[in-house]
Short mmCIF file of C-alpha atoms in Angstrom, two decimals:
data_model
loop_
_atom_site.label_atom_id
_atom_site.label_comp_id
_atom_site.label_asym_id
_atom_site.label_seq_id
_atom_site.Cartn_x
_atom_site.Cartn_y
_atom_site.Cartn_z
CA UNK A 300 13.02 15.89 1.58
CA UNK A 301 10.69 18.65 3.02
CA UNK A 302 6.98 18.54 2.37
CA UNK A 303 5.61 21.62 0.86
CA UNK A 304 1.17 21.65 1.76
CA UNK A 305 -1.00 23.55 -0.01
CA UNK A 306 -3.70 25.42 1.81
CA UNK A 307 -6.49 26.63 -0.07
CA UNK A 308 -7.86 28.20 3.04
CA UNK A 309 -6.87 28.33 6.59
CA UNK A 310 -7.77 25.23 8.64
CA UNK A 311 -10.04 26.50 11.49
CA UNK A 312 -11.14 23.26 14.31
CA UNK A 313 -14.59 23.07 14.90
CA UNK A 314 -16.07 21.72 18.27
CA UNK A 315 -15.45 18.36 20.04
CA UNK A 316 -16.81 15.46 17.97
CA UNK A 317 -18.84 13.81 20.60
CA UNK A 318 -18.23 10.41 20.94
CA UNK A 319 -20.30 7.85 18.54
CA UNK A 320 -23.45 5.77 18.79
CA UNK A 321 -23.25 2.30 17.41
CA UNK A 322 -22.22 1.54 13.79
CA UNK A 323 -25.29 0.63 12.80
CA UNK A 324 -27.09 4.28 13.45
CA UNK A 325 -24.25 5.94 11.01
CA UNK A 326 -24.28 3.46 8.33
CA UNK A 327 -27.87 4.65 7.13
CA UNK A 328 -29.40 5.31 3.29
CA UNK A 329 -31.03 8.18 4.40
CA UNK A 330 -30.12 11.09 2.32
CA UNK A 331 -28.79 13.07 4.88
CA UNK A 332 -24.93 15.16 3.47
CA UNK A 333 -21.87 14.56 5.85
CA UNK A 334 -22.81 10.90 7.17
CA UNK A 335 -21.05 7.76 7.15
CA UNK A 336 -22.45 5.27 4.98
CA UNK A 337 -22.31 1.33 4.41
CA UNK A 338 -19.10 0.85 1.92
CA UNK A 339 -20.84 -2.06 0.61
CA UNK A 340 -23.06 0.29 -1.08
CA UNK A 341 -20.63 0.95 -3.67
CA UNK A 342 -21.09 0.17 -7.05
CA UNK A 343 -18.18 -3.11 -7.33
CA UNK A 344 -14.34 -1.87 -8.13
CA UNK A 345 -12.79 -1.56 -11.44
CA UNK A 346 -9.46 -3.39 -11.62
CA UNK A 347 -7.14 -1.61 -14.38
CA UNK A 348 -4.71 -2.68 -17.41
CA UNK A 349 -1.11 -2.81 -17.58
CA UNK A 350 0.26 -1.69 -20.48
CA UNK A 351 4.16 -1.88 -21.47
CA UNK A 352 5.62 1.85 -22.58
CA UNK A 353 8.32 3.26 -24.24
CA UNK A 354 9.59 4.76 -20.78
CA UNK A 355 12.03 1.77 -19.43
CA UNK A 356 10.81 -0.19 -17.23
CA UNK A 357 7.71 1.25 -15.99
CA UNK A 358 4.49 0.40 -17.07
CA UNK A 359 1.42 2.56 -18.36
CA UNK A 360 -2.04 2.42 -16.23
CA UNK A 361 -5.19 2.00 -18.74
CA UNK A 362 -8.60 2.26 -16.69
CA UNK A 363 -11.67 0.76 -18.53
CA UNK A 364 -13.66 3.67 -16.95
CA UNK A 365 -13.31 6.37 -15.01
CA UNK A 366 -11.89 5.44 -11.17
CA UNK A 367 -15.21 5.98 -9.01
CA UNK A 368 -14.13 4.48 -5.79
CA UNK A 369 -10.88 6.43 -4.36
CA UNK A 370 -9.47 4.77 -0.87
CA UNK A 371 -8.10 7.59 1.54
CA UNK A 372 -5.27 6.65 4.17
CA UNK A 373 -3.79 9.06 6.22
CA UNK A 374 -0.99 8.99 9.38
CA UNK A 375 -2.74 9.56 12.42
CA UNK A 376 -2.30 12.05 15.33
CA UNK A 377 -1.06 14.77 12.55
CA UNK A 378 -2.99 18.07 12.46
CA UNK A 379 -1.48 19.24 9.61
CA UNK A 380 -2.32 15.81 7.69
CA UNK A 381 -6.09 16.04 8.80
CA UNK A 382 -5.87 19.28 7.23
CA UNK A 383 -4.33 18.47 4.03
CA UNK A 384 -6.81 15.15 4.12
CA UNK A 385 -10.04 17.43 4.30
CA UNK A 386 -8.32 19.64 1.48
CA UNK A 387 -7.89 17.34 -0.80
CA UNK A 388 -11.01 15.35 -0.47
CA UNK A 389 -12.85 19.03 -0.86
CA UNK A 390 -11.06 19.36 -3.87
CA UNK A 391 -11.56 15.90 -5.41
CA UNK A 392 -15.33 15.78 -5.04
CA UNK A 393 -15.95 18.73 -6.34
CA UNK A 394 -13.70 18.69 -9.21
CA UNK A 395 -14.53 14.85 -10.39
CA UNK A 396 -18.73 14.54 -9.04
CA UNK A 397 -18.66 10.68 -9.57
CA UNK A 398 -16.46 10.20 -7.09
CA UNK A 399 -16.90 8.62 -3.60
CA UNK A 400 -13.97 8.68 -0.84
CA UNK A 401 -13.61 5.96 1.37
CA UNK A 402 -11.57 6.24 4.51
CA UNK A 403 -11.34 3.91 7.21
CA UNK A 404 -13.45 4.00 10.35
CA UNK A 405 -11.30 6.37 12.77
CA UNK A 406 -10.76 8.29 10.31
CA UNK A 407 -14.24 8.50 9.15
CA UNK A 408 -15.33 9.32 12.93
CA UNK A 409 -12.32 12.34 13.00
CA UNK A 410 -13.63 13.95 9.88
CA UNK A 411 -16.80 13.38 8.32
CA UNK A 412 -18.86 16.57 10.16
CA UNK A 413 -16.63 18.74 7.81
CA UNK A 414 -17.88 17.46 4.90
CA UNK A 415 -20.81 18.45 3.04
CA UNK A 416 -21.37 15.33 1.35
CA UNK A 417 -21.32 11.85 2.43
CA UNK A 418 -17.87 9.12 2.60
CA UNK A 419 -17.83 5.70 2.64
CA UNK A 420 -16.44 3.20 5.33
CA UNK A 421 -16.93 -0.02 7.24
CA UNK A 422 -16.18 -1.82 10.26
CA UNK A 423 -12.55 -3.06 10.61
CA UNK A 424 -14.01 -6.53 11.33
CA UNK A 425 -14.83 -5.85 7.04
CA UNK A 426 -12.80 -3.30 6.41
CA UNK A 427 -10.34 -5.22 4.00
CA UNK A 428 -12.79 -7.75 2.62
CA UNK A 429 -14.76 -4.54 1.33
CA UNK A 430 -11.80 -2.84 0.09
CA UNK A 431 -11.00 -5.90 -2.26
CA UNK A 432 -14.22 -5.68 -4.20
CA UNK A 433 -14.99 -1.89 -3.82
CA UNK A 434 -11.66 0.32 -4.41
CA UNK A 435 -10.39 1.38 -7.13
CA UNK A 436 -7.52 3.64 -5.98
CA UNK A 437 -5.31 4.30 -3.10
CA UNK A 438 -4.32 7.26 -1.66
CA UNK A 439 -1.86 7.99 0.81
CA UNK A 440 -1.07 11.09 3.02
CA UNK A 441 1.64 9.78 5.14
CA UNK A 442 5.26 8.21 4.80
CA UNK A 443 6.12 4.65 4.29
CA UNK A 444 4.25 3.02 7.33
CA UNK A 445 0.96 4.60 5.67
CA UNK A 446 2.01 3.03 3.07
CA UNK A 447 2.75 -0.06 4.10
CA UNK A 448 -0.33 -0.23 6.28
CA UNK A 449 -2.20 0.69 3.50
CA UNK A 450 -0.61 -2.28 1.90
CA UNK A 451 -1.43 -4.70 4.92
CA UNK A 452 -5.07 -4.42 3.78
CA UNK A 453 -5.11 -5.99 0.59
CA UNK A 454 -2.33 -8.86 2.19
CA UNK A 455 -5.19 -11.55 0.77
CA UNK A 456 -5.59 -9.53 -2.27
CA UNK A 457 -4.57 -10.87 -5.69
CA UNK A 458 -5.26 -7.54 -7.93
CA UNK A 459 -4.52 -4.57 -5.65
CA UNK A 460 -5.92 -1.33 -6.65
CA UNK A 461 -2.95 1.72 -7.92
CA UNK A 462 -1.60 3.47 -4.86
CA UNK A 463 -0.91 7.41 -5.63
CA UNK A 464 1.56 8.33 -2.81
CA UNK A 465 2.37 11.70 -1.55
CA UNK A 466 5.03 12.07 1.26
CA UNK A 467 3.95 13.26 4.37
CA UNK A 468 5.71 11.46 6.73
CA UNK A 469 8.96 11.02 8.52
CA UNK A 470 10.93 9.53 5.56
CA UNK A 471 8.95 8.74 2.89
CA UNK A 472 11.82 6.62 0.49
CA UNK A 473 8.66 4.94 -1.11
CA UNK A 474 6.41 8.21 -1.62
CA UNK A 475 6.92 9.86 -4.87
CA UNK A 476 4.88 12.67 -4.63
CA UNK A 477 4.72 16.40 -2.77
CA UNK A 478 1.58 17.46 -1.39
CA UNK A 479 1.57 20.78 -3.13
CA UNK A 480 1.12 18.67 -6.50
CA UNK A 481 -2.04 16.84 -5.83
CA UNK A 482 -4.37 18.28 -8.28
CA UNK A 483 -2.32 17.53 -10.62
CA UNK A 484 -1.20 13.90 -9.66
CA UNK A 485 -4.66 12.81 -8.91
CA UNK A 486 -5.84 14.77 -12.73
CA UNK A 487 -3.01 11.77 -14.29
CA UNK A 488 -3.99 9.13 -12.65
CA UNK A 489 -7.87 9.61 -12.96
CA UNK A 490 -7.11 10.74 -17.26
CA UNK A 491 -5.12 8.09 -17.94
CA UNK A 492 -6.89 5.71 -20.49
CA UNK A 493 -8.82 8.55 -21.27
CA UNK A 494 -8.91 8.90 -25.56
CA UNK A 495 -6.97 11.42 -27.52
CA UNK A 496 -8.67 15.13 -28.26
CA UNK A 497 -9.97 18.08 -26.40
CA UNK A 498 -12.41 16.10 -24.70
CA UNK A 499 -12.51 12.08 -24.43
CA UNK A 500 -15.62 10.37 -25.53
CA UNK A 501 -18.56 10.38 -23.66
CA UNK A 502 -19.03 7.71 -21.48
CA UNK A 503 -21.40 7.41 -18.83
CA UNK A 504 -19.95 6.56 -15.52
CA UNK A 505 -22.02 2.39 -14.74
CA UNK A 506 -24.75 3.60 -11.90
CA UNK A 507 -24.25 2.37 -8.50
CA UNK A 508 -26.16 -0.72 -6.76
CA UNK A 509 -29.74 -0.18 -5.78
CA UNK A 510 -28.95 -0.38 -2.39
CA UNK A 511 -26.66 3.09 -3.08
CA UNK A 512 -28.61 5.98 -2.57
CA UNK A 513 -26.20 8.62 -4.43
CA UNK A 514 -27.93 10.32 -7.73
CA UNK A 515 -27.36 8.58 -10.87
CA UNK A 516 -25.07 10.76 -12.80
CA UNK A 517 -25.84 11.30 -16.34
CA UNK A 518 -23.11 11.59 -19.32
CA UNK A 519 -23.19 15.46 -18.38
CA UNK A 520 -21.67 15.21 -14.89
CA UNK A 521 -19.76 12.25 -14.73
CA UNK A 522 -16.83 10.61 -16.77
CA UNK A 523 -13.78 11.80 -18.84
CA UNK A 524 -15.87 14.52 -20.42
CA UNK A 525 -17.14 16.13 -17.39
CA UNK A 526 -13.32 17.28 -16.47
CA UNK A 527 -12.86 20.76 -18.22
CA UNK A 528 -9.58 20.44 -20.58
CA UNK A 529 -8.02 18.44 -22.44
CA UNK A 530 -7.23 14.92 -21.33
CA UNK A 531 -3.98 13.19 -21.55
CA UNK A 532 -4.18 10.83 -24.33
CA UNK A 533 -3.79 7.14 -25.11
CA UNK A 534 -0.05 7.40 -24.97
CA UNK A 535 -0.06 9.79 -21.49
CA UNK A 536 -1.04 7.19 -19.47
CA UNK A 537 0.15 7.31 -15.65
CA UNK A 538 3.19 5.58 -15.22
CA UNK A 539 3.31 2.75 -12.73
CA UNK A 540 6.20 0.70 -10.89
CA UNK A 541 4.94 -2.48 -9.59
CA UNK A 542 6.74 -3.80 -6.88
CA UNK A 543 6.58 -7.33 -6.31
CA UNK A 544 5.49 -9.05 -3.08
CA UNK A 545 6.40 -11.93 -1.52
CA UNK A 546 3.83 -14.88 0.35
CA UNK A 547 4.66 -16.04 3.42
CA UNK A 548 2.80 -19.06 5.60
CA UNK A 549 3.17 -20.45 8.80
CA UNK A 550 3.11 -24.46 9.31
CA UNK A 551 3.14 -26.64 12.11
CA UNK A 552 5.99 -29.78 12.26
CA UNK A 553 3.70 -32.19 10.52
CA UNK A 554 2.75 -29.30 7.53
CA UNK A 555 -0.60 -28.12 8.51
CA UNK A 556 -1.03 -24.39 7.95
CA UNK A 557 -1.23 -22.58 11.31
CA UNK A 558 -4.18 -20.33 11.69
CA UNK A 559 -3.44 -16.60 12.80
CA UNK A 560 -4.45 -14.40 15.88
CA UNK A 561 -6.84 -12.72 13.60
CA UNK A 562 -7.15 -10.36 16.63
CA UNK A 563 -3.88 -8.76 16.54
CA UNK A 564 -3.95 -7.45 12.94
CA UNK A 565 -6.41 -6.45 10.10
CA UNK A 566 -5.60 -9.03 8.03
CA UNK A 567 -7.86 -11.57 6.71
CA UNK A 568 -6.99 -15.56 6.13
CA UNK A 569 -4.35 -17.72 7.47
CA UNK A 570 -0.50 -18.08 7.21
CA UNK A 571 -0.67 -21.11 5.62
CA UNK A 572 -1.32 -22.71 2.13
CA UNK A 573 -3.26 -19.60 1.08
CA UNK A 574 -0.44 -17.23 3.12
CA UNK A 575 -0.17 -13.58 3.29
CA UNK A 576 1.26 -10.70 0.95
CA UNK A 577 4.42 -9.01 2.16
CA UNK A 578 5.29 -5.56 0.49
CA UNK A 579 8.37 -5.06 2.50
CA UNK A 580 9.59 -8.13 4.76
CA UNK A 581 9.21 -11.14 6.75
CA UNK A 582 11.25 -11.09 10.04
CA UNK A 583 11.58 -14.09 12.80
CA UNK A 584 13.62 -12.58 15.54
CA UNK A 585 14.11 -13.80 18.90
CA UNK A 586 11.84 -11.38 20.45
CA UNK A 587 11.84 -11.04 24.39
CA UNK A 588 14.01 -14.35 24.87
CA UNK A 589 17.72 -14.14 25.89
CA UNK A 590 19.11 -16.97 23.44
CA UNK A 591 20.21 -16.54 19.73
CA UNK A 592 18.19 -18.13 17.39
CA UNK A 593 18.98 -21.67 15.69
CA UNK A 594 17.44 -21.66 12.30
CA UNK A 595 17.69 -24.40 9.55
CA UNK A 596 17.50 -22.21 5.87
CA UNK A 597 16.53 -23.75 2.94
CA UNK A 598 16.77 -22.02 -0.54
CA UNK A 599 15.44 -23.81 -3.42
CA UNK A 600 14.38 -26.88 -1.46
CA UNK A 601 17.59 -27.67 -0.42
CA UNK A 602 19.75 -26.83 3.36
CA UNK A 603 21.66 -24.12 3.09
CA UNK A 604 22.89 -23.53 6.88
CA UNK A 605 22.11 -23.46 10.12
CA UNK A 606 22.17 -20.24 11.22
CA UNK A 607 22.28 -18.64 15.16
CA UNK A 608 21.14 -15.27 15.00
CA UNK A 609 19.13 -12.50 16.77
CA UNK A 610 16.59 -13.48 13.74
CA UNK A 611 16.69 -13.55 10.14
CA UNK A 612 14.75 -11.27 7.08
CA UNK A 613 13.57 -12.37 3.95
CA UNK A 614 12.89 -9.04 2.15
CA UNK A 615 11.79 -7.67 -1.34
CA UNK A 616 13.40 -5.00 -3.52
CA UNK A 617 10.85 -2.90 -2.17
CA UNK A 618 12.15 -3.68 1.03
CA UNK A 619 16.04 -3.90 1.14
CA UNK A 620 16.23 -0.10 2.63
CA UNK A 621 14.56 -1.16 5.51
CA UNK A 622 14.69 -3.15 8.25
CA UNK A 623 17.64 -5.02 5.85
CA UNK A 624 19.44 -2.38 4.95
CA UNK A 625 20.24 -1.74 9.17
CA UNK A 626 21.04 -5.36 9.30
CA UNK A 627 23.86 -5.25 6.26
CA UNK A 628 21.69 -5.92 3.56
CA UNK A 629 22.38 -4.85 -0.24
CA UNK A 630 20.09 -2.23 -1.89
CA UNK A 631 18.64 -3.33 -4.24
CA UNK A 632 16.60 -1.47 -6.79
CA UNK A 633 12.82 -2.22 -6.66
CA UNK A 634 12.78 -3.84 -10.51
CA UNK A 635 15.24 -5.97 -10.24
CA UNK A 636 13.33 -9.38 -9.79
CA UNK A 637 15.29 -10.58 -6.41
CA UNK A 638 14.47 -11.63 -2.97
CA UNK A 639 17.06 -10.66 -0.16
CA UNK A 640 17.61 -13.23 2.82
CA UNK A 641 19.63 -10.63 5.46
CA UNK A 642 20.70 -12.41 9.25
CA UNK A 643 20.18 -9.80 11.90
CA UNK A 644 23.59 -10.26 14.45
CA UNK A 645 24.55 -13.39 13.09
CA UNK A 646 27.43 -15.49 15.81
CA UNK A 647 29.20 -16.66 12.52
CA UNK A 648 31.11 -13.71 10.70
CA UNK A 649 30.97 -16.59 7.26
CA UNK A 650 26.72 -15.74 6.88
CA UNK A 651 26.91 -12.77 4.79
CA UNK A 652 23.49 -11.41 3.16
CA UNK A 653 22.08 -13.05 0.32
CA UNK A 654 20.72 -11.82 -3.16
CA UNK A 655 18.68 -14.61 -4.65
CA UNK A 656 16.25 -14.89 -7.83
CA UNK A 657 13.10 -13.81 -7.32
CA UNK A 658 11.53 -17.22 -8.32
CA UNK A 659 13.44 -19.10 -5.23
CA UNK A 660 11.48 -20.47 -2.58
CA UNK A 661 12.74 -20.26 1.22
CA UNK A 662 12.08 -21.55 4.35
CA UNK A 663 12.67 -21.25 7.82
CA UNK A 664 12.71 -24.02 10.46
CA UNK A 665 13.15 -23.86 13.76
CA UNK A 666 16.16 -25.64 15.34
CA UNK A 667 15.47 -28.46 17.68
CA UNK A 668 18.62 -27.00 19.32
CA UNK A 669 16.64 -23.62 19.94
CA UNK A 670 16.80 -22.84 23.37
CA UNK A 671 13.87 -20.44 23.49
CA UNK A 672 10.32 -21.23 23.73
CA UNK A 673 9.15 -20.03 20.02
CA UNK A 674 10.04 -17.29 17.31
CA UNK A 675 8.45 -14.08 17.17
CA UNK A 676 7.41 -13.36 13.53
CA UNK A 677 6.51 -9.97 12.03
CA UNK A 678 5.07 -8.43 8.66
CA UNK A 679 6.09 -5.15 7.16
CA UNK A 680 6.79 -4.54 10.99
CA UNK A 681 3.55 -5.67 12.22
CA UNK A 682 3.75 -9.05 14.90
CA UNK A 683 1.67 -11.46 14.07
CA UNK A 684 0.54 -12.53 17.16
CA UNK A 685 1.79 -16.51 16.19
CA UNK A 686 5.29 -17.03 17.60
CA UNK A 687 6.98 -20.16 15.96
CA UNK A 688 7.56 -23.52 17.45
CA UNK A 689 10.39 -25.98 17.45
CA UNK A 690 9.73 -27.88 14.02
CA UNK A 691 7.51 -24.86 12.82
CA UNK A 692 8.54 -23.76 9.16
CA UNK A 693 8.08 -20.54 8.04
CA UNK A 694 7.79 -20.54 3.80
CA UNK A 695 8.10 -17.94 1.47
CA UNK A 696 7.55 -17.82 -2.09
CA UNK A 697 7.17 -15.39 -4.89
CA UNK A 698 4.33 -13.95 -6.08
CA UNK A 699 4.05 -14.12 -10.12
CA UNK A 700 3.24 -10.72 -12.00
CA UNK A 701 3.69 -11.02 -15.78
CA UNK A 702 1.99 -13.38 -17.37
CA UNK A 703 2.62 -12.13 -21.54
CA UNK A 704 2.87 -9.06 -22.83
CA UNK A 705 -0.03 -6.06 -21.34
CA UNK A 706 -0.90 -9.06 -18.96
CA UNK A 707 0.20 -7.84 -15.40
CA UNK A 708 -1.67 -9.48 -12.51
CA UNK A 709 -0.22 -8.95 -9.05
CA UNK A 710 2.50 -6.99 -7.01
CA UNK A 711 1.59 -3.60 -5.64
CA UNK A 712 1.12 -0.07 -8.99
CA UNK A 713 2.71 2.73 -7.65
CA UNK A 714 2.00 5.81 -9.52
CA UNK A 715 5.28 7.23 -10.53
CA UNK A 716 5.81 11.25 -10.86
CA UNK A 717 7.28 12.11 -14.78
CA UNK A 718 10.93 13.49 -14.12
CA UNK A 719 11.76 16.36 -16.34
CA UNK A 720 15.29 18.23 -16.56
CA UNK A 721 15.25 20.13 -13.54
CA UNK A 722 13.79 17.29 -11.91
CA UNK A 723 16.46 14.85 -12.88
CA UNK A 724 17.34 14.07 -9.00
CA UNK A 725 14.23 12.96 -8.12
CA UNK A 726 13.17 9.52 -7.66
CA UNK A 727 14.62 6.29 -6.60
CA UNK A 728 18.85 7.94 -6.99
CA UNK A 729 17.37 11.11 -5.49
CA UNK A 730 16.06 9.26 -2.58
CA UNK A 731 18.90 7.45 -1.71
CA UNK A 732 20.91 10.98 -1.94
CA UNK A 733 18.89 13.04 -0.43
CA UNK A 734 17.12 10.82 2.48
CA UNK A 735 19.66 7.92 3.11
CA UNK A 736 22.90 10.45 2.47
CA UNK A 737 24.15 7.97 0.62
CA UNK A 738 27.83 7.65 0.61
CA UNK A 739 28.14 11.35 2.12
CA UNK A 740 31.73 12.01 3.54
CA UNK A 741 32.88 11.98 7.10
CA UNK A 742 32.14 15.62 8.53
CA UNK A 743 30.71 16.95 5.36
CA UNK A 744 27.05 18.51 6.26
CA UNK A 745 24.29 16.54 4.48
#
């Protein structure tokens, strides 16, 4: 799938960005335009309802408000996504003027001079503990490792905030959206929940913290009335797929929860009681070490096998056209409530991949008849720093969405794009034609 960009004006480089000064010097409340400034400054996050629709399976996104806080990840070392990044932000402020972009900190260093207003950011030490209480949408300009990075940073994060995706990347299976469609993406997902009528009521965006030093917009510049048009409607809300994580922790032989390297990732917490969010997979593999694995599996509380293996996945929906899909796994479609446990080079031809219900818990121990020192273990392709132990368990359970009707707590809103006629092979079939060339014929050209 090529990636048609939009330029609203040629992209000229200005000089070398000299290197920074401390964080403390940028993260100021003077009232200076195109600074960095202290993302805890941010009036607190919004966090969005659910609502069930007549469209299948996919659910419709009511905000309480208009989004104020928009989250900006981008790949790095990609001119032409720096470009696209300072277009759209360009666009976005001036279009909606209560919004503030955050972007993360070397991103914020690459770009912030060519902005004339400020953006939002924080040390990665805080990064993701700010981001839980201060976003309220996601953006990504990238393919799925954006994504799933992205992702990564709301790992401890119960509620995470409605990712808008556009592809940018290598593959991008999991980005539903071109570039050259931005204004209007980011126009449905900041309408939706907006009232019926040429103009939506009135409502005053909440001001921001006394500690933020941005203008208080009035009812004239700021909230669904301040867009020119009509807005979408009660019944046009943005349509959402939320795919469902899986938790994973870490414990020792005698069941205390391991702490993590907290060094070698940006995620926050332990792998233990608490665990981690996993978008796409957990993977033990046998790293560096020259042996096969020897893993006891248990599924449901009860032993399933011992398997010898390069390493073993336990993936979601989300994930089976990964890292599971190379090892033999099924494809699976992202709402059908499953969990895939895929062996990577099992020595027994008999362990074939598994498709279990999404409510089954799993775990991993470590054979006593390993003959390797420890387990290398990885998130959504990320080590984790922690290898595992003989005796070590590695569990994984589901993570609960749906708790009643309109009551969806959990999992990871994608904003879906609305497939008309001619756009009939888009989506999840169209990806799986037209980036996995699936089942394409022997010496027929793609």
């Amino acid at each position: 799938m090529q990636t048609a960009i939009l330029r609203a004006k040629p992209f000229r480089p200005k000089p070398s960005i000299p290197k920074w000064a401390p964080w403390k010097r940028h993260f100021s409340s003077s009232s200076r335009r195109g600074e960095i400034r202290d993302l805890e400054t941010l009036a607190q996050r919004q966090i969005p309802r659910y609502e069930e629709s007549c469209e299948g399976d996919l659910l419709s996104l009511q905000w309480p408000a208009p989004p104020r806080n928009v989250f900006v990840v981008k790949k790095d070392c990609v001119p032409t996504v720096t470009e696209s990044l300072i277009e759209f932000a360009n666009h976005v402020t001036s279009t909606y003027p209560s919004i503030a972009l955050i972007l993360e900190p070397g991103t914020a260093e690459e770009v912030h001079p060519y902005f004339p207003f400020p953006i939002y950011s924080a040390p990665l030490a805080r990064l993701a503990s700010a981001l839980h209480n201060k976003a309220d949408l996601t953006v990504t300009l990238g393919g799925d490792g954006t994504i799933l990075h992205a992702s990564s940073l709301f790992a401890t994060c119960y509620n995470v905030p409605p990712v808008l995706s556009f592809s940018m990347g290598t593959l991008g299976f999991l980005s539903e959206w071109n570039f050259s469609e931005y204004k209007r993406a980011f126009r449905e997902v900041y309408m939706s929940g907006a009232g019926v009528g040429d103009r939506a009521p009135v409502l005053e965006a909440p001001k921001c913290t006394a500690t933020d030093d941005r203008a208080d917009f009035g009812p004239d510049t700021t909230g669904w009335s301040s867009v020119r048009g009509k807005s979408m409607g009660s019944s046009r809300g943005a349509r959402i797929l939320m795919r469902n994580r899986l938790k994973v922790g870490l414990f020792t032989a005698d069941g205390r929860p391991v702490q993590r390297d907290q060094s070698s990732t940006p995620m926050h917490g332990t792998l233990g009681s608490q665990g981690v969010y996993v978008m796409n997979e957990v993977l033990l593999h046998r790293g560096k070490e020259p042996h096969l694995a020897v893993v006891d599996v248990y599924v449901g509380g009860r032993f399933l096998t011992e398997a010898v293996a390069d390493g073993i996945i336990i993936s979601t929906p989300t994930g089976s056209t990964a890292y599971s899909l190379s090892s033999g796994g099924s494809i699976v479609h992202p709402l059908v409530p499953s969990v895939l446990l895929t062996p990577i080079c099992a020595r027994s031809l008999s362990f074939r991949p598994l498709v279990l219900p999404s409510s089954t818990p799993i775990t991993l121990r470590l054979s006593e008849k390993n003959r390797g020192r420890e387990l290398e273990m990885s998130i959504d392709g990320v080590n984790m720093g922690q290898g595992m132990a003989v005796g070590m368990e590695a569990r994984v359970w589901n993570e609960e969405m749906r708790h009643g009707k309109n009551e969806w707590q959990g999992g990871v809103p994608c904003v879906m794009r609305r497939i008309t006629g001619g756009e009939a092979h888009d989506g999840w079939v169209g990806g799986l034609n037209g980036l996995l060339k699936f089942n394409y014929p022997f010496g027929e050209e793609p």
